[in-house]
JSON list of C-alpha atoms in Angstrom, two decimals:
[
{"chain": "A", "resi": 1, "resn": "UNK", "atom": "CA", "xyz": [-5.86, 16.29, -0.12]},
{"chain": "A", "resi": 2, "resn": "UNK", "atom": "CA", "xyz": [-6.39, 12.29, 0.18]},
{"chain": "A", "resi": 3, "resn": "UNK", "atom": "CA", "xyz": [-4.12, 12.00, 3.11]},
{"chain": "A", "resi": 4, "resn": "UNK", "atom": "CA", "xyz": [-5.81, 15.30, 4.75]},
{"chain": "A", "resi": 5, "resn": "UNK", "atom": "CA", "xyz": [-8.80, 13.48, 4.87]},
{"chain": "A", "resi": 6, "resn": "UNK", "atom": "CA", "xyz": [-7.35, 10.23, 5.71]},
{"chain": "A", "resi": 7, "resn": "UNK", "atom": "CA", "xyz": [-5.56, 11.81, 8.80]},
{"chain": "A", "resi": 8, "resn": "UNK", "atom": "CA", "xyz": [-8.95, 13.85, 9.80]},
{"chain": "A", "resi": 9, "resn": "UNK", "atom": "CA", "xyz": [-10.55, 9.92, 9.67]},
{"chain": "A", "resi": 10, "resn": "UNK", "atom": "CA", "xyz": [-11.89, 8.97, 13.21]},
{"chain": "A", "resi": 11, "resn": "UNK", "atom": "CA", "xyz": [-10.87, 5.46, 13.09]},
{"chain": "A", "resi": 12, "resn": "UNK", "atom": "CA", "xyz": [-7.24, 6.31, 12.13]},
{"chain": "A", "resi": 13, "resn": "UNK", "atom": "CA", "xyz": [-6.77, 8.68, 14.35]},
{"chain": "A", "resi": 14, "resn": "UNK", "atom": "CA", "xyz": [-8.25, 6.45, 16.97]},
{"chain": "A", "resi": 15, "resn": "UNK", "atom": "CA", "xyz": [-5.82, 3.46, 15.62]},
{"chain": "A", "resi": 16, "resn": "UNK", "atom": "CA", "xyz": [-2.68, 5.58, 16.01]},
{"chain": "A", "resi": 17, "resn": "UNK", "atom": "CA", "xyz": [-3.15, 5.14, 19.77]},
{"chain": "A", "resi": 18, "resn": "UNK", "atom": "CA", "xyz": [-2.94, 1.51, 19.78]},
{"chain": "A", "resi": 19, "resn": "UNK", "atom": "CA", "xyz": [-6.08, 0.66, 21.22]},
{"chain": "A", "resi": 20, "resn": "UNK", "atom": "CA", "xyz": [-6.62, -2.28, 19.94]},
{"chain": "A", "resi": 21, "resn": "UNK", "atom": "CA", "xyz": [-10.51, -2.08, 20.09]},
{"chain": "A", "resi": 22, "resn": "UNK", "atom": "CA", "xyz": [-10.16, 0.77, 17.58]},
{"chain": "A", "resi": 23, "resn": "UNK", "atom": "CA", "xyz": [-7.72, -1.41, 15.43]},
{"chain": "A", "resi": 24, "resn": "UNK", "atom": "CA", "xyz": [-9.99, -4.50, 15.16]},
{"chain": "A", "resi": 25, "resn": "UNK", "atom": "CA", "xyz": [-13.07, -2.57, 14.31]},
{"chain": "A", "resi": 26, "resn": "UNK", "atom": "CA", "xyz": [-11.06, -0.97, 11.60]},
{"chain": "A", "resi": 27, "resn": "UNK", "atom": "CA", "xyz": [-9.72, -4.45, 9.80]},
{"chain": "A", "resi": 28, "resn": "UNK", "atom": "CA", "xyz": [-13.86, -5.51, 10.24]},
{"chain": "A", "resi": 29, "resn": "UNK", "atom": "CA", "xyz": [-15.18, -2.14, 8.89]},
{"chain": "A", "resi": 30, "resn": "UNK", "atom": "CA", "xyz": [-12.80, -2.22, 4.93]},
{"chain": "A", "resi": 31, "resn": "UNK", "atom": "CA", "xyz": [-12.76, -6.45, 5.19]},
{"chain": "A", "resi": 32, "resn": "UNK", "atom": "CA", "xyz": [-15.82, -6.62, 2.72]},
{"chain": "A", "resi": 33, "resn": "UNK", "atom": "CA", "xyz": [-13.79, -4.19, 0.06]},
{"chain": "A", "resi": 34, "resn": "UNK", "atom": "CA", "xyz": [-10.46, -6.01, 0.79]},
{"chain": "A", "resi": 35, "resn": "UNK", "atom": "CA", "xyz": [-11.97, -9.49, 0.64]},
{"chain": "A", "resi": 36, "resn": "UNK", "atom": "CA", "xyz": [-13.59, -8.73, -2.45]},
{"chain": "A", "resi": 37, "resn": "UNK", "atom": "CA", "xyz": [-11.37, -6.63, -4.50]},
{"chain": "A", "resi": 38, "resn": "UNK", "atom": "CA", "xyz": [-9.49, -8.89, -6.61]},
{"chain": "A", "resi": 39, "resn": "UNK", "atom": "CA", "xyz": [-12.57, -9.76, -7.75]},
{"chain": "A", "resi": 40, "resn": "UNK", "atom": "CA", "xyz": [-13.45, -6.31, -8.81]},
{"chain": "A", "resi": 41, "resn": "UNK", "atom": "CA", "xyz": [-10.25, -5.99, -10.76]},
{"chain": "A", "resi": 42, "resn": "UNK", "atom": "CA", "xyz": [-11.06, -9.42, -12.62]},
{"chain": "A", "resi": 43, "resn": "UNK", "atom": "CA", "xyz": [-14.31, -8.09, -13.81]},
{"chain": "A", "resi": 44, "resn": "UNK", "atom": "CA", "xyz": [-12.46, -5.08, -14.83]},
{"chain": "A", "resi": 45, "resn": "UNK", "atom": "CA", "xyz": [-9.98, -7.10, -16.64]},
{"chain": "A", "resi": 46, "resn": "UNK", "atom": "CA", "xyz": [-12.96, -9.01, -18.63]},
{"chain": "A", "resi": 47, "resn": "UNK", "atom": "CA", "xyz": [-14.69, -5.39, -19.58]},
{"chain": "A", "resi": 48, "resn": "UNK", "atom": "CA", "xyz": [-11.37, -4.05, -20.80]},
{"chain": "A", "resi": 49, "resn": "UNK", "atom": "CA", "xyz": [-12.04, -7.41, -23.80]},
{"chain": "A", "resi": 50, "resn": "UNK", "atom": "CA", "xyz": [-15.18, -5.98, -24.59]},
{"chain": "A", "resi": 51, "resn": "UNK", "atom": "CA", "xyz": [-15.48, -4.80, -28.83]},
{"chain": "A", "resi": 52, "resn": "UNK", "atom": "CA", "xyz": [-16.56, -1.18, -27.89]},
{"chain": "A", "resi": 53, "resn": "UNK", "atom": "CA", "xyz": [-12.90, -0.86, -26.60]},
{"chain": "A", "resi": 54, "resn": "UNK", "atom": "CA", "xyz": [-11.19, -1.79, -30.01]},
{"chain": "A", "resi": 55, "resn": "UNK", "atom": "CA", "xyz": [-13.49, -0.25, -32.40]},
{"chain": "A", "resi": 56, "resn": "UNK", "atom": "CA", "xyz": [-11.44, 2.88, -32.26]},
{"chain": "A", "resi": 57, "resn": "UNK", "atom": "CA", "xyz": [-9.55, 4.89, -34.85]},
{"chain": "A", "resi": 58, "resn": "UNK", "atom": "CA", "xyz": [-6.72, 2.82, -34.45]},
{"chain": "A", "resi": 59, "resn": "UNK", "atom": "CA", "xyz": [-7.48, -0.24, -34.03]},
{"chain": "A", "resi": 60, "resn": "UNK", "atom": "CA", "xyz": [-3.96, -1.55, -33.86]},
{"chain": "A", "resi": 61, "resn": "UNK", "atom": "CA", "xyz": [-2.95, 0.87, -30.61]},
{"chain": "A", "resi": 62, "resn": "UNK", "atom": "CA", "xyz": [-6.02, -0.22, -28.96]},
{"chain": "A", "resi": 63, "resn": "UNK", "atom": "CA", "xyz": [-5.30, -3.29, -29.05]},
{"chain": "A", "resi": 64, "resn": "UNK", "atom": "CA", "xyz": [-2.33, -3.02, -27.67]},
{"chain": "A", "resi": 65, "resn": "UNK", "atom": "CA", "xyz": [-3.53, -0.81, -24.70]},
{"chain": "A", "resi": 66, "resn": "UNK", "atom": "CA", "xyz": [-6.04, -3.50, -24.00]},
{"chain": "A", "resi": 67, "resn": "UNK", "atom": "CA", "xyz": [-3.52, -6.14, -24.09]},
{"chain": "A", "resi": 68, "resn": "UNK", "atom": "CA", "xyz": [-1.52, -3.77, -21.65]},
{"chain": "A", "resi": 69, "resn": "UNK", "atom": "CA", "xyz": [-4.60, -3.12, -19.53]},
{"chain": "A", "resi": 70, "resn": "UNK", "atom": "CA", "xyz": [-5.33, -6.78, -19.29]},
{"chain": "A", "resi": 71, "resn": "UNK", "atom": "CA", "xyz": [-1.45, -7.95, -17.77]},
{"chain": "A", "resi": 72, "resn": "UNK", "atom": "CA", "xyz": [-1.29, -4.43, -15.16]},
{"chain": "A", "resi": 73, "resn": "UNK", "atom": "CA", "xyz": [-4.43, -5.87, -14.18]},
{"chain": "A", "resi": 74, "resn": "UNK", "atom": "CA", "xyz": [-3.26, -9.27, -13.90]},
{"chain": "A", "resi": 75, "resn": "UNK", "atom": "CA", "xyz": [-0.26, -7.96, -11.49]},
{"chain": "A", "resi": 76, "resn": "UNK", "atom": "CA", "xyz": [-2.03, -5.63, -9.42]},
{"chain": "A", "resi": 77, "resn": "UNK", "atom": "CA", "xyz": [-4.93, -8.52, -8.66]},
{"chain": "A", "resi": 78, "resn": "UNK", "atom": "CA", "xyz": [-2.14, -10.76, -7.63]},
{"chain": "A", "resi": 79, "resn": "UNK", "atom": "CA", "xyz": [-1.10, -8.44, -5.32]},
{"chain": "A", "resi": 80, "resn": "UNK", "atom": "CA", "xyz": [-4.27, -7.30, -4.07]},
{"chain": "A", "resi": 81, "resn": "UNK", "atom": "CA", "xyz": [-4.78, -11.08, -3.42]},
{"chain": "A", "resi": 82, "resn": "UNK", "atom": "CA", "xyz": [-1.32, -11.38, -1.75]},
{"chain": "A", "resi": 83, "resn": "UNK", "atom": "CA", "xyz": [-2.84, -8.22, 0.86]},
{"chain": "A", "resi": 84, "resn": "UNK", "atom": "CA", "xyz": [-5.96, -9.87, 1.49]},
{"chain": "A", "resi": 85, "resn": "UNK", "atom": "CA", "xyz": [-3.81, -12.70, 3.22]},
{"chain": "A", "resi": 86, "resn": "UNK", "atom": "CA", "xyz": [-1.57, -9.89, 5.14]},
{"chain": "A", "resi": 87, "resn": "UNK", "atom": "CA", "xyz": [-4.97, -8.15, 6.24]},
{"chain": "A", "resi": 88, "resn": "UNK", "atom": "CA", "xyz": [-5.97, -11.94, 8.00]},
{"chain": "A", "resi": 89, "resn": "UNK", "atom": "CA", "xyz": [-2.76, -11.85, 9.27]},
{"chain": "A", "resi": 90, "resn": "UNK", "atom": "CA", "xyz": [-3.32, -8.47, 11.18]},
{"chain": "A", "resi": 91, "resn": "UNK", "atom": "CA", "xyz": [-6.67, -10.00, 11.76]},
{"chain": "A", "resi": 92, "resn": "UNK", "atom": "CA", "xyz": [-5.19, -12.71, 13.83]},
{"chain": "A", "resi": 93, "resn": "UNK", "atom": "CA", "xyz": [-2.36, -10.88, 15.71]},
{"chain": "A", "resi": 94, "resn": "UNK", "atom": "CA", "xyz": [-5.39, -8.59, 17.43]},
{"chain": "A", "resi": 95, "resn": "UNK", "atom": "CA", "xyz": [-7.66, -11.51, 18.25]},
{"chain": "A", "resi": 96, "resn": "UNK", "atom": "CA", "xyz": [-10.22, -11.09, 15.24]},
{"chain": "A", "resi": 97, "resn": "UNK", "atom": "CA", "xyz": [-10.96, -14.80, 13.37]},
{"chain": "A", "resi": 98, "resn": "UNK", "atom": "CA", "xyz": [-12.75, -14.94, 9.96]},
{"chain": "A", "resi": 99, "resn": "UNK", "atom": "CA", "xyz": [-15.68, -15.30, 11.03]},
{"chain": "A", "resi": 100, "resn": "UNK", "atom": "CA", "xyz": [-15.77, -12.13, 13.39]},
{"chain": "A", "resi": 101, "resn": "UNK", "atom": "CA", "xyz": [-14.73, -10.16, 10.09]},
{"chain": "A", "resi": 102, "resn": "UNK", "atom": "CA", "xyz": [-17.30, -11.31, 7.92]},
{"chain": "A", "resi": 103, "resn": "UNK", "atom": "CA", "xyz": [-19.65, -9.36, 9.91]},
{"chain": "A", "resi": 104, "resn": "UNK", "atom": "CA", "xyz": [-22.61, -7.23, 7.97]},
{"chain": "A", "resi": 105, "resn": "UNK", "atom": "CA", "xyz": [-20.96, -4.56, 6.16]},
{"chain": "A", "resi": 106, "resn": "UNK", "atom": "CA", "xyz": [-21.25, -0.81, 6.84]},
{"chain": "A", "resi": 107, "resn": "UNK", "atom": "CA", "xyz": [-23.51, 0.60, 4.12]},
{"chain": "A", "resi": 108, "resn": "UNK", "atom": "CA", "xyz": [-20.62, 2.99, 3.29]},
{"chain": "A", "resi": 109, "resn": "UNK", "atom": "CA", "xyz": [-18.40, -0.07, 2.89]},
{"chain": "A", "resi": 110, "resn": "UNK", "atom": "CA", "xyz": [-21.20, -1.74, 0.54]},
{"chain": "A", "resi": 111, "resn": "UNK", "atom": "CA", "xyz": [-21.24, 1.84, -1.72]},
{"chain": "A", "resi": 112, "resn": "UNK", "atom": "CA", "xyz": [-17.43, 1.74, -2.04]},
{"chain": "A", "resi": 113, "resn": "UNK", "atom": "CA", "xyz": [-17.96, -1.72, -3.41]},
{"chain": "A", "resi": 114, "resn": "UNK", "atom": "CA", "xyz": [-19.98, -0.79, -5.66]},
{"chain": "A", "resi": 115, "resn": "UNK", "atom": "CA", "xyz": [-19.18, 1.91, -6.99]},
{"chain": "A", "resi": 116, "resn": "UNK", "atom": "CA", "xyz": [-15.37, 0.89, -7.42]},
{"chain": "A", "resi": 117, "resn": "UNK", "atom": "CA", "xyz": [-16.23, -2.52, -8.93]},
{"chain": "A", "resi": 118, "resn": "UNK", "atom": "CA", "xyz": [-19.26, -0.60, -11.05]},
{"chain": "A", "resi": 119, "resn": "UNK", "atom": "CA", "xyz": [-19.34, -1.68, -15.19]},
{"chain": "A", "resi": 120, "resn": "UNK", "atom": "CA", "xyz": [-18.07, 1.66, -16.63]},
{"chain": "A", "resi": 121, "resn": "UNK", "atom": "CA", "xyz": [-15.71, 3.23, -18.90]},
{"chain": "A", "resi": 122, "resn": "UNK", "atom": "CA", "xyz": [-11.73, 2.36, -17.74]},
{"chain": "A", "resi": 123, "resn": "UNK", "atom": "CA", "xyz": [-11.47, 6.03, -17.40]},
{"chain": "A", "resi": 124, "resn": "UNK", "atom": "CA", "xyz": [-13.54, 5.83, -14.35]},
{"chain": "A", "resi": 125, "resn": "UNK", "atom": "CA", "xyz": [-12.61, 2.68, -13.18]},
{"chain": "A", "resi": 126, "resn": "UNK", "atom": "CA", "xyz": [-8.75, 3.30, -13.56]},
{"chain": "A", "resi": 127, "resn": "UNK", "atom": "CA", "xyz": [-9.48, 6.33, -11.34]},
{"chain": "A", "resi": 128, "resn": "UNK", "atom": "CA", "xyz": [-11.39, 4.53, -8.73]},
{"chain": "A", "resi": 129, "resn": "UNK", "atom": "CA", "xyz": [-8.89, 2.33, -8.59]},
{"chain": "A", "resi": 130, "resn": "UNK", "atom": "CA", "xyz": [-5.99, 5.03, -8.20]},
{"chain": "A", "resi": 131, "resn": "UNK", "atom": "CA", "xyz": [-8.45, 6.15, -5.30]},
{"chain": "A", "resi": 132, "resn": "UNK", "atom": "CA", "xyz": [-8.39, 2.65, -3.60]},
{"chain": "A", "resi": 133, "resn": "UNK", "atom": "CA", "xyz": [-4.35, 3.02, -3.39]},
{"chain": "A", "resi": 134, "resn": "UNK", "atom": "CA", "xyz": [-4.28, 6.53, -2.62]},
{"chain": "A", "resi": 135, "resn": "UNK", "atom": "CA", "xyz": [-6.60, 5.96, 0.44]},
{"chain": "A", "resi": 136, "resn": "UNK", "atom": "CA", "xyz": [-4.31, 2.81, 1.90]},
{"chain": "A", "resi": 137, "resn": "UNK", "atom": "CA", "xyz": [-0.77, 4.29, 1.40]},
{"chain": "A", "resi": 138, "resn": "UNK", "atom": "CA", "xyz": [-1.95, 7.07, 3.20]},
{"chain": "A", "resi": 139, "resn": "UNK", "atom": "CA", "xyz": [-3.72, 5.26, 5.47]},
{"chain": "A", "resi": 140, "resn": "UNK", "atom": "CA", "xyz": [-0.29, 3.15, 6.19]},
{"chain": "A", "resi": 141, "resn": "UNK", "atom": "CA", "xyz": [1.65, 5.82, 6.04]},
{"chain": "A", "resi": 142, "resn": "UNK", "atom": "CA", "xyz": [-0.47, 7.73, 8.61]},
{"chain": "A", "resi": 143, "resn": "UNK", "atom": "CA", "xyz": [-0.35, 4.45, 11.54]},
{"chain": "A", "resi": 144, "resn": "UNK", "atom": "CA", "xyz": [3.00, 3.59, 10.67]},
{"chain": "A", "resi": 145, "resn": "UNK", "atom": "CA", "xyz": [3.94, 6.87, 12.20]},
{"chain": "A", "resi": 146, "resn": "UNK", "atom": "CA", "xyz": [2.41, 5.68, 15.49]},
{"chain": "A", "resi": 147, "resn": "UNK", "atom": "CA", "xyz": [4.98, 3.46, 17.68]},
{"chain": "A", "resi": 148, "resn": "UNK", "atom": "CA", "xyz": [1.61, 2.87, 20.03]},
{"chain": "A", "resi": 149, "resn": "UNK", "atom": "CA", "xyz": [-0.09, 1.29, 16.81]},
{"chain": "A", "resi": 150, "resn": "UNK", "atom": "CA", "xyz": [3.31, -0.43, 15.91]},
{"chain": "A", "resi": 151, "resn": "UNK", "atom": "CA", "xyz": [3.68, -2.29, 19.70]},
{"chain": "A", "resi": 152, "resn": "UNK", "atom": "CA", "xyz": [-0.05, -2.85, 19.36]},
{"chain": "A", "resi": 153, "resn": "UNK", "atom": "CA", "xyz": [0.28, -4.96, 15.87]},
{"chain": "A", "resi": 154, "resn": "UNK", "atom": "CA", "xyz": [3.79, -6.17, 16.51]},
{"chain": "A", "resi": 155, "resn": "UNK", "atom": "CA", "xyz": [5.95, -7.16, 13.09]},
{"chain": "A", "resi": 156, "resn": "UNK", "atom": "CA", "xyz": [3.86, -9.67, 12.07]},
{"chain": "A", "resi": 157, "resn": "UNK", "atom": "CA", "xyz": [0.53, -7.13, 12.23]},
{"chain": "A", "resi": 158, "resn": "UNK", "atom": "CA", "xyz": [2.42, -4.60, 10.06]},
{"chain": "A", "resi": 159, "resn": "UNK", "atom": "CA", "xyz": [2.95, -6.06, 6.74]},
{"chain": "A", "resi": 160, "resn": "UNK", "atom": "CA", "xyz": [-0.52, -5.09, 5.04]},
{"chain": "A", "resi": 161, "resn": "UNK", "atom": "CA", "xyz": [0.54, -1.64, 5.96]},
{"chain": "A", "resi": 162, "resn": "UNK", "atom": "CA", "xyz": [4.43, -1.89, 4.93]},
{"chain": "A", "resi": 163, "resn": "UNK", "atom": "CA", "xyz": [3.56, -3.39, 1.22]},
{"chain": "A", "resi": 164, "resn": "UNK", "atom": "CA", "xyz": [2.17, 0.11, 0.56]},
{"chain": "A", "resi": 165, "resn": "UNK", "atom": "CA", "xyz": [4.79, 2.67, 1.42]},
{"chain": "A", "resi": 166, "resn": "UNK", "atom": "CA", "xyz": [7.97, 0.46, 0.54]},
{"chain": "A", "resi": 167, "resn": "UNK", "atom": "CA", "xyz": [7.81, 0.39, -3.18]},
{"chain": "A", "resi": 168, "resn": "UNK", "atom": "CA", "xyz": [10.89, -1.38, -4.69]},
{"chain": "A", "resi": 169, "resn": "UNK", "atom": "CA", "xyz": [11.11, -0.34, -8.21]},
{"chain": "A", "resi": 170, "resn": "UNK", "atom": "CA", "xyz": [9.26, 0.38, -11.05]},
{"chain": "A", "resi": 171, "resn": "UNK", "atom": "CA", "xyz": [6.15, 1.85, -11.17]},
{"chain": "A", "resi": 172, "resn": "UNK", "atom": "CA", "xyz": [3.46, 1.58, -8.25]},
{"chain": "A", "resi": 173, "resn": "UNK", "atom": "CA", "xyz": [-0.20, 0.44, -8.36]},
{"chain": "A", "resi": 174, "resn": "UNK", "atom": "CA", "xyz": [-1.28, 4.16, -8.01]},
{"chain": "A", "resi": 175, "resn": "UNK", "atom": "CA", "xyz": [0.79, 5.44, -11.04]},
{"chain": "A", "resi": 176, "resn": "UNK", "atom": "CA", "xyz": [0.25, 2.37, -13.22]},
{"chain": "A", "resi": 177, "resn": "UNK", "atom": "CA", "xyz": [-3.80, 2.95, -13.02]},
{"chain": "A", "resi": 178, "resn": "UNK", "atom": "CA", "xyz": [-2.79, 6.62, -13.46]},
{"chain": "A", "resi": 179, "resn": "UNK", "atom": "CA", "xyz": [-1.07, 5.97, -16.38]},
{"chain": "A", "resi": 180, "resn": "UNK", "atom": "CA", "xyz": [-4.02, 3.41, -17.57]},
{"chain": "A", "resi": 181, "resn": "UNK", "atom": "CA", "xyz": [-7.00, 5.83, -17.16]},
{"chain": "A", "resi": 182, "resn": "UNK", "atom": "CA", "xyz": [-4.71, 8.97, -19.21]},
{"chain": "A", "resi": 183, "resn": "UNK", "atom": "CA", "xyz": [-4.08, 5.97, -22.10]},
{"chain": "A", "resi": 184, "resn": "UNK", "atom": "CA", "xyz": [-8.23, 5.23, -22.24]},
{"chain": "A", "resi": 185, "resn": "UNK", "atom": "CA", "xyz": [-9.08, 8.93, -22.17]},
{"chain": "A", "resi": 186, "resn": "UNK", "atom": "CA", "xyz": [-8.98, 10.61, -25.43]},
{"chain": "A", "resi": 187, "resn": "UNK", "atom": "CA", "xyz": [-10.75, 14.30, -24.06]},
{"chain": "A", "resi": 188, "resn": "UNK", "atom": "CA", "xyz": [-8.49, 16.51, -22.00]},
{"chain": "A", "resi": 189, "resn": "UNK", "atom": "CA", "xyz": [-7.45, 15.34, -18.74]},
{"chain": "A", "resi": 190, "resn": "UNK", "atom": "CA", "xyz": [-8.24, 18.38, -15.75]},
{"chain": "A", "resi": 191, "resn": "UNK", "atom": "CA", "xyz": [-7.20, 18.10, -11.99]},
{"chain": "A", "resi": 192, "resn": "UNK", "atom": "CA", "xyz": [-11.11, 18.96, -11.26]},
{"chain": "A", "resi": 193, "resn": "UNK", "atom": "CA", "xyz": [-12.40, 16.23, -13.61]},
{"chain": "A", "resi": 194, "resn": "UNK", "atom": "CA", "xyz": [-10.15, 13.38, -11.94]},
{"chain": "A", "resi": 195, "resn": "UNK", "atom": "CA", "xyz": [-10.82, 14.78, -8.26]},
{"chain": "A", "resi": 196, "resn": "UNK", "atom": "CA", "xyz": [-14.16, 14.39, -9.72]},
{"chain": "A", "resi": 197, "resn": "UNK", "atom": "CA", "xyz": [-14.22, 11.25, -9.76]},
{"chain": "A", "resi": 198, "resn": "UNK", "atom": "CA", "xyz": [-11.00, 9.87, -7.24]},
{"chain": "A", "resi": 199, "resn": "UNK", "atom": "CA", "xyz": [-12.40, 11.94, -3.86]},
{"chain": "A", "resi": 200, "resn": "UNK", "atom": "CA", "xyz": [-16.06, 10.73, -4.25]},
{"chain": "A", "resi": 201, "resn": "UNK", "atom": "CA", "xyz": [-14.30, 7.20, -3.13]},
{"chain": "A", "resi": 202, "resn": "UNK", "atom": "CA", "xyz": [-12.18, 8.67, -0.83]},
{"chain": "A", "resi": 203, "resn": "UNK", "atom": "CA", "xyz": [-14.86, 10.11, 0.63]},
{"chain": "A", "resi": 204, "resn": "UNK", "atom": "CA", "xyz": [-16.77, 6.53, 1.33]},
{"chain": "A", "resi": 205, "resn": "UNK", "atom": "CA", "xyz": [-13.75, 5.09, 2.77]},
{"chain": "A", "resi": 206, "resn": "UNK", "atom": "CA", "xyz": [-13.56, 8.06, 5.42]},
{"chain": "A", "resi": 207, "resn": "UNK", "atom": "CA", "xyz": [-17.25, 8.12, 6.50]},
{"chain": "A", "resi": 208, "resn": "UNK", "atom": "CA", "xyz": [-17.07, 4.48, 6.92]},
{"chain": "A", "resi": 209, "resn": "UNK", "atom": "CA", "xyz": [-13.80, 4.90, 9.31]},
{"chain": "A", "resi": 210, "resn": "UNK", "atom": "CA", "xyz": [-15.98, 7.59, 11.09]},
{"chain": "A", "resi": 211, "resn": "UNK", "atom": "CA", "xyz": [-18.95, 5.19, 11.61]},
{"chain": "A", "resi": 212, "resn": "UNK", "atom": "CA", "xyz": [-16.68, 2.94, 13.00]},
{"chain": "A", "resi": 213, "resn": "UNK", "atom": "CA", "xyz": [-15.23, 4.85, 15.44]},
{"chain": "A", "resi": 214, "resn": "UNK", "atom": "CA", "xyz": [-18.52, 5.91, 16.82]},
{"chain": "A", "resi": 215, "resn": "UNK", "atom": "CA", "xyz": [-19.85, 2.36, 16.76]},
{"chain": "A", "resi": 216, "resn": "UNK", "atom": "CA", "xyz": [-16.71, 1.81, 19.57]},
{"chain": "A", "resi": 217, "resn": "UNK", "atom": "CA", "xyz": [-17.77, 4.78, 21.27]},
{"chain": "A", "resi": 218, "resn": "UNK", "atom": "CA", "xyz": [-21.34, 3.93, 21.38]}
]
């Protein structure tokens, strides 16, 4: 359903020819998130400490999920800091500098933000952040396809986009914050109550892509 969406996304589809007017008003529109997304997962790292977290049957177990919680975190904001860099890289092979990405955000862009990075239960927030991979290996999956968007980046413009469909090993960030949000949830775990609340995100991300496109139209 995620990549559905992601392929019906005017900006991707308009990326996947190339144009590189479409491709530099996509790595503007998501900069804000991407810049600011290791950030998010810090502050979800420091909630994860709070006492409301241990005081649970078992103490002991909780604990130990936290202290779990607390080093996938760790990993996955290294990484997410590591993409930032390859997403300035992209920025550069298409002509964009920092400053022409730091442009006002889309509102759509500013809701993902906050809703992903919101202080809630790491239920939620595990989800939200399964939604945040879900939307950019599909995304990269989606433009890698495209030789015209491949000639268009060149090899140096496609490593934010290879990092997340060549997984070496172990578990991914999408099945690790899977794994998380099952661990935190003690009620019964439905495939309407986590599209609940994964495609609300997924959502944001595509009507910001479509704004974008018609901002290039315009």
């Amino acid at each position: 359903e995620v990549e559905e969406k992601v392929a019906a996304c005017l900006i991707t589809g308009a990326c996947k020819t190339g144009d590189t007017r479409f491709i530099r008003e996509f790595l503007i529109c998501y900069w804000h998130f991407v810049d600011i997304f290791p950030e998010i997962i810090s502050r979800g790292s420091r909630r994860l400490m709070r006492r409301e977290f241990l005081e649970k049957p078992s103490v002991e177990k909780m604990v130990d999920f936290v202290r779990i919680g607390i080093d996938v975190l760790s990993e996955i904001k290294r990484d997410e800091t590591s993409h930032r860099e390859l997403w300035l890289k992209t920025a550069r092979v298409v002509g964009l500098s920092y400053e022409d990405l730091n442009r006002d955000p889309y509102p759509e862009v500013l809701e993902i933000t906050s809703l992903v990075g919101e202080d809630t239960d790491p239920y939620t927030m595990f989800l939200r952040f399964v939604a945040v991979e879900m939307v950019a290996e599909a995304i990269s999956k989606l433009l890698l396809q495209s030789s015209q968007f491949r000639v268009a980046v060149g090899t140096n413009g496609k490593e934010w986009f290879n990092v997340h469909v060549m997984h070496e090993g172990g578990m991914t960030h999408e099945e690790l914050a899977f794994h998380l949000a099952f661990t935190f949830h003690s009620g019964e775990v439905t495939k309407d109550a986590v599209n609940g609340v994964i495609q609300p995100v997924v959502d944001l991300f595509v009507d910001a892509g479509n704004r974008a496109q018609r901002s290039v139209e315009q």
